[in-house]
mmCIF file of C-alpha atoms in Angstrom:
data_model
loop_
_atom_site.group_PDB
_atom_site.id
_atom_site.type_symbol
_atom_site.label_atom_id
_atom_site.label_comp_id
_atom_site.label_asym_id
_atom_site.label_seq_id
_atom_site.Cartn_x
_atom_site.Cartn_y
_atom_site.Cartn_z
ATOM 1 C CA MET O 38 -31.769 6.594 5.855
ATOM 2 C CA ARG O 39 -28.348 7.084 7.728
ATOM 3 C CA HIS O 40 -26.254 5.631 4.855
ATOM 4 C CA ARG O 41 -22.774 6.036 4.229
ATOM 5 C CA VAL O 42 -22.427 8.543 7.142
ATOM 6 C CA GLY O 43 -19.388 7.579 8.749
ATOM 7 C CA PHE O 44 -16.788 8.687 11.348
ATOM 8 C CA ASN O 45 -13.778 8.263 13.014
ATOM 9 C CA ARG O 46 -13.563 6.280 15.946
ATOM 10 C CA LEU O 47 -10.257 7.495 16.899
ATOM 11 C CA ASP O 48 -9.253 3.795 18.579
ATOM 12 C CA ARG O 49 -11.326 4.811 21.332
ATOM 13 C CA ARG O 50 -14.259 3.621 23.228
ATOM 14 C CA SER O 51 -17.765 5.326 22.971
ATOM 15 C CA SER O 52 -17.660 7.238 26.517
ATOM 16 C CA HIS O 53 -13.694 7.806 25.896
ATOM 17 C CA ARG O 54 -14.346 9.399 22.570
ATOM 18 C CA LYS O 55 -17.287 11.305 23.698
ATOM 19 C CA ALA O 56 -15.758 12.605 26.792
ATOM 20 C CA MET O 57 -12.521 14.048 24.573
ATOM 21 C CA LEU O 58 -14.592 15.484 21.827
ATOM 22 C CA ARG O 59 -16.156 17.582 24.579
ATOM 23 C CA ASN O 60 -13.390 18.477 26.280
ATOM 24 C CA MET O 61 -11.549 19.575 22.570
ATOM 25 C CA VAL O 62 -14.686 21.343 21.386
ATOM 26 C CA ILE O 63 -14.549 23.422 24.701
ATOM 27 C CA SER O 64 -11.009 24.367 24.213
ATOM 28 C CA LEU O 65 -11.654 24.991 20.654
ATOM 29 C CA PHE O 66 -14.195 28.132 22.105
ATOM 30 C CA ARG O 67 -12.151 29.014 24.825
ATOM 31 C CA TYR O 68 -8.688 29.205 23.430
ATOM 32 C CA GLU O 69 -10.173 30.188 19.809
ATOM 33 C CA ARG O 70 -6.881 28.124 18.416
ATOM 34 C CA ILE O 71 -5.805 24.457 19.554
ATOM 35 C CA GLU O 72 -2.869 22.287 18.136
ATOM 36 C CA THR O 73 -4.006 18.762 17.556
ATOM 37 C CA THR O 74 -3.709 15.845 15.282
ATOM 38 C CA LYS O 75 -5.426 16.028 11.850
ATOM 39 C CA ALA O 76 -7.727 12.914 12.589
ATOM 40 C CA LYS O 77 -8.903 14.384 15.971
ATOM 41 C CA ALA O 78 -9.266 17.621 14.294
ATOM 42 C CA LEU O 79 -11.271 16.608 11.899
ATOM 43 C CA GLU O 80 -13.609 15.255 14.431
ATOM 44 C CA CYS O 81 -13.649 17.998 16.774
ATOM 45 C CA LYS O 82 -14.468 20.025 13.664
ATOM 46 C CA ARG O 83 -17.806 18.219 13.196
ATOM 47 C CA VAL O 84 -18.827 18.804 16.490
ATOM 48 C CA ALA O 85 -17.926 22.197 16.527
ATOM 49 C CA GLU O 86 -19.245 23.448 13.664
ATOM 50 C CA LYS O 87 -22.676 21.847 14.675
ATOM 51 C CA MET O 88 -22.823 23.774 17.487
ATOM 52 C CA ILE O 89 -21.932 26.983 16.252
ATOM 53 C CA THR O 90 -24.719 26.615 13.915
ATOM 54 C CA ARG O 91 -27.155 25.598 16.568
ATOM 55 C CA ALA O 92 -26.056 28.573 18.577
ATOM 56 C CA LYS O 93 -26.902 31.142 15.911
ATOM 57 C CA THR O 94 -30.610 31.275 17.057
ATOM 58 C CA ASP O 95 -30.388 32.015 20.473
ATOM 59 C CA SER O 96 -33.450 30.306 22.602
ATOM 60 C CA VAL O 97 -33.532 28.197 25.678
ATOM 61 C CA HIS O 98 -34.169 24.949 23.610
ATOM 62 C CA ASN O 99 -31.063 25.559 21.497
ATOM 63 C CA ARG O 100 -29.176 26.300 24.765
ATOM 64 C CA ARG O 101 -30.309 23.279 26.665
ATOM 65 C CA THR O 102 -29.373 20.664 23.731
ATOM 66 C CA ILE O 103 -26.153 22.361 23.500
ATOM 67 C CA ALA O 104 -25.879 22.057 27.253
ATOM 68 C CA LYS O 105 -26.093 18.254 27.064
ATOM 69 C CA ASP O 106 -22.992 18.120 25.608
ATOM 70 C CA MET O 107 -21.199 21.068 27.145
ATOM 71 C CA ASN O 108 -20.266 20.969 30.867
ATOM 72 C CA ASP O 109 -19.175 24.165 31.168
ATOM 73 C CA LYS O 110 -20.908 27.252 31.233
ATOM 74 C CA GLU O 111 -18.931 29.848 31.010
ATOM 75 C CA ILE O 112 -17.957 28.860 27.464
ATOM 76 C CA LEU O 113 -21.883 27.792 26.551
ATOM 77 C CA ASN O 114 -22.479 31.675 27.356
ATOM 78 C CA LYS O 115 -19.159 32.416 25.387
ATOM 79 C CA LEU O 116 -20.646 30.470 22.487
ATOM 80 C CA PHE O 117 -24.026 32.171 22.246
ATOM 81 C CA THR O 118 -22.832 35.759 22.933
ATOM 82 C CA GLU O 119 -19.550 35.839 21.367
ATOM 83 C CA ILE O 120 -18.795 33.166 18.806
ATOM 84 C CA ALA O 121 -22.084 32.365 17.224
ATOM 85 C CA PRO O 122 -22.905 35.912 16.216
ATOM 86 C CA MET O 123 -19.633 36.478 14.626
ATOM 87 C CA PHE O 124 -20.757 33.926 12.300
ATOM 88 C CA ASP O 125 -23.606 35.473 11.279
ATOM 89 C CA GLY O 126 -24.031 34.997 7.254
ATOM 90 C CA ARG O 127 -21.896 32.569 7.123
ATOM 91 C CA PRO O 128 -23.007 29.580 5.801
ATOM 92 C CA GLY O 129 -20.937 26.883 7.688
ATOM 93 C CA GLY O 130 -17.094 26.471 7.428
ATOM 94 C CA TYR O 131 -16.492 28.400 10.611
ATOM 95 C CA THR O 132 -12.959 26.578 11.471
ATOM 96 C CA ARG O 133 -9.697 25.802 9.502
ATOM 97 C CA ILE O 134 -7.258 23.604 9.741
ATOM 98 C CA LEU O 135 -3.665 24.785 9.133
ATOM 99 C CA LYS O 136 -1.350 21.561 8.286
ATOM 100 C CA LEU O 137 2.430 21.723 10.346
ATOM 101 C CA GLY O 138 4.086 18.759 9.814
ATOM 102 C CA PHE O 139 4.742 15.309 11.279
ATOM 103 C CA ARG O 140 5.204 14.666 15.231
ATOM 104 C CA GLN O 141 8.458 13.178 16.249
ATOM 105 C CA GLY O 142 7.519 10.174 17.960
ATOM 106 C CA ASP O 143 4.475 8.550 16.015
ATOM 107 C CA ALA O 144 4.523 10.713 12.961
ATOM 108 C CA ALA O 145 1.023 11.546 13.543
ATOM 109 C CA GLU O 146 0.377 14.766 11.127
ATOM 110 C CA MET O 147 -0.330 17.815 13.318
ATOM 111 C CA VAL O 148 -2.741 20.732 12.483
ATOM 112 C CA ILE O 149 -4.485 23.748 13.857
ATOM 113 C CA LEU O 150 -7.584 23.954 14.061
ATOM 114 C CA GLU O 151 -8.901 27.108 14.951
ATOM 115 C CA LEU O 152 -12.184 29.419 14.351
ATOM 116 C CA VAL O 153 -11.877 31.621 11.025
ATOM 117 C CA GLU O 154 -13.173 34.364 13.384
ATOM 118 C CA LYS O 155 -11.877 35.418 16.507
ATOM 119 C CA THR O 156 -13.157 37.247 18.959
ATOM 120 C CA THR O 157 -11.257 39.603 20.625
ATOM 121 C CA ASP O 158 -10.314 42.365 18.714
ATOM 122 C CA LYS O 159 -7.581 43.738 20.487
ATOM 123 C CA LYS O 160 -5.575 40.725 20.513
ATOM 124 C CA ASP O 161 -5.829 40.870 16.521
ATOM 125 C CA ASP O 162 -4.360 44.339 16.737
ATOM 126 C CA LYS O 163 -1.857 43.181 18.648
ATOM 127 C CA LYS O 164 -1.150 40.228 16.262
ATOM 128 C CA LYS O 165 -1.473 42.605 13.005
ATOM 129 C CA ALA O 166 1.436 44.414 14.308
ATOM 130 C CA LYS O 167 3.479 41.570 15.167
ATOM 131 C CA LYS O 168 2.672 40.187 11.896
ATOM 132 C CA SER O 169 4.099 43.233 10.196
ATOM 133 C CA ALA O 170 7.211 43.431 12.495
ATOM 134 C CA LYS O 171 7.477 39.831 11.357
ATOM 135 C CA LYS O 172 7.293 40.297 7.585
ATOM 136 C CA GLU O 173 10.063 42.861 7.811
ATOM 137 C CA GLU O 174 12.358 40.618 9.422
ATOM 138 C CA ALA O 175 11.378 38.142 6.842
ATOM 139 C CA VAL O 176 11.702 40.302 3.961
ATOM 140 C CA ALA O 177 15.017 41.635 5.411
ATOM 141 C CA LYS O 178 16.455 38.450 5.944
ATOM 142 C CA MET R 175 -0.579 -28.182 -4.390
ATOM 143 C CA ALA R 176 1.118 -25.879 -6.762
ATOM 144 C CA VAL R 177 4.934 -25.163 -5.960
ATOM 145 C CA PRO R 178 7.612 -23.274 -7.696
ATOM 146 C CA LYS R 179 9.754 -25.318 -9.477
ATOM 147 C CA TYR R 180 12.640 -23.030 -9.246
ATOM 148 C CA LYS R 181 14.558 -20.331 -6.606
ATOM 149 C CA THR R 182 13.464 -17.349 -7.641
ATOM 150 C CA SER R 183 17.070 -15.644 -8.676
ATOM 151 C CA LYS R 184 18.540 -13.092 -7.050
ATOM 152 C CA ALA R 185 18.481 -11.117 -10.092
ATOM 153 C CA ARG R 186 14.588 -11.781 -10.814
ATOM 154 C CA SER R 187 13.667 -10.816 -7.355
ATOM 155 C CA ARG R 188 15.605 -7.774 -7.141
ATOM 156 C CA THR R 189 14.428 -6.474 -10.961
ATOM 157 C CA ARG R 190 11.149 -6.722 -9.584
ATOM 158 C CA LYS R 191 12.036 -4.718 -6.318
ATOM 159 C CA SER R 192 13.854 -2.022 -8.077
ATOM 160 C CA ILE R 193 10.544 -1.112 -9.573
ATOM 161 C CA ASN R 194 7.975 -1.819 -6.995
ATOM 162 C CA MET R 195 9.753 -0.356 -3.635
ATOM 163 C CA LYS R 196 11.394 2.397 -5.084
ATOM 164 C CA LEU R 197 11.264 5.144 -2.506
ATOM 165 C CA SER R 198 10.090 8.804 -3.948
ATOM 166 C CA ALA R 199 11.751 11.931 -2.648
ATOM 167 C CA PRO R 200 9.212 14.087 -0.980
ATOM 168 C CA LYS R 201 7.824 16.419 -2.801
ATOM 169 C CA LEU R 202 9.150 20.224 -1.476
ATOM 170 C CA VAL R 203 8.022 23.509 -2.858
ATOM 171 C CA GLU R 204 9.648 26.923 -1.811
ATOM 172 C CA CYS R 205 8.223 29.123 0.940
ATOM 173 C CA SER R 206 6.816 32.268 -0.591
ATOM 174 C CA THR R 207 7.810 34.181 1.983
ATOM 175 C CA CYS R 208 11.440 32.823 3.241
ATOM 176 C CA GLY R 209 12.389 30.822 0.424
ATOM 177 C CA ASN R 210 12.802 27.669 2.783
ATOM 178 C CA LYS R 211 12.236 24.191 1.404
ATOM 179 C CA VAL R 212 8.428 23.050 2.296
ATOM 180 C CA LEU R 213 6.322 20.504 1.864
ATOM 181 C CA PRO R 214 3.175 21.505 -0.027
ATOM 182 C CA HIS R 215 0.203 22.818 1.921
ATOM 183 C CA ARG R 216 2.043 23.191 5.136
ATOM 184 C CA VAL R 217 2.800 26.017 7.272
ATOM 185 C CA CYS R 218 6.659 26.953 7.057
ATOM 186 C CA PRO R 219 8.500 25.573 9.876
ATOM 187 C CA LYS R 220 11.050 28.292 10.019
ATOM 188 C CA CYS R 221 8.844 31.513 9.474
ATOM 189 C CA GLY R 222 5.397 30.513 10.372
ATOM 190 C CA PHE R 223 3.938 31.716 7.179
ATOM 191 C CA TYR R 224 1.278 29.804 5.468
ATOM 192 C CA ARG R 225 -0.332 31.747 2.284
ATOM 193 C CA GLY R 226 1.712 35.001 2.502
ATOM 194 C CA LYS R 227 -0.178 35.087 6.343
ATOM 195 C CA GLN R 228 1.590 34.557 9.444
ATOM 196 C CA VAL R 229 -0.104 31.546 11.645
ATOM 197 C CA LEU R 230 2.357 30.774 13.898
ATOM 198 C CA ASN R 231 4.258 32.697 16.043
ATOM 199 C CA LEU R 232 7.184 31.406 16.458
ATOM 200 C CA GLU R 233 8.845 33.479 19.424
ATOM 201 C CA ASP R 234 5.653 32.784 21.415
ATOM 202 C CA ILE R 235 6.674 28.936 21.282
ATOM 203 C CA GLY R 236 10.422 29.913 21.834
#
């Protein structure tokens, strides 16, 4: 029975919603961090996490199943070869939502949806350097 | 049909509203990094830190 398992329709027709969520998931896997509204982020998160869990075991079947909902071969490959292996040993919770505040115009709550682990170590080093610089600035202030 | 016998006085309706339509100030906490007042559980818009970590690079955004 699939009782009491709801989802947010996001005020869109099924085809519109499906297309939007696909695009969002592809963006999430490409940039590893996207800024969106809270409601969209929560829906995108469930799609993305299910995909990552499936992508943990690389097989032709799994690839085809996910390819049904992903029209970008490059990102599909990235998901299986780079993203999913990072989450080996992590039982779910692959993404993080950080709240930013409310958008001007419609007061929608904006959030950052990001992968808990990032693929590029080099970028991380740069970020860390920036982080420490920022911290020093903040302390100086 | 049941109808009110008396007009509701200004005092009566205002007394009611004073309790039910009260606005409350937003709860603010201090950002642990820069001391700016921020809404709880949100990234600080001034320094981009959340729970002691830099999550937003404000320079990148401009």
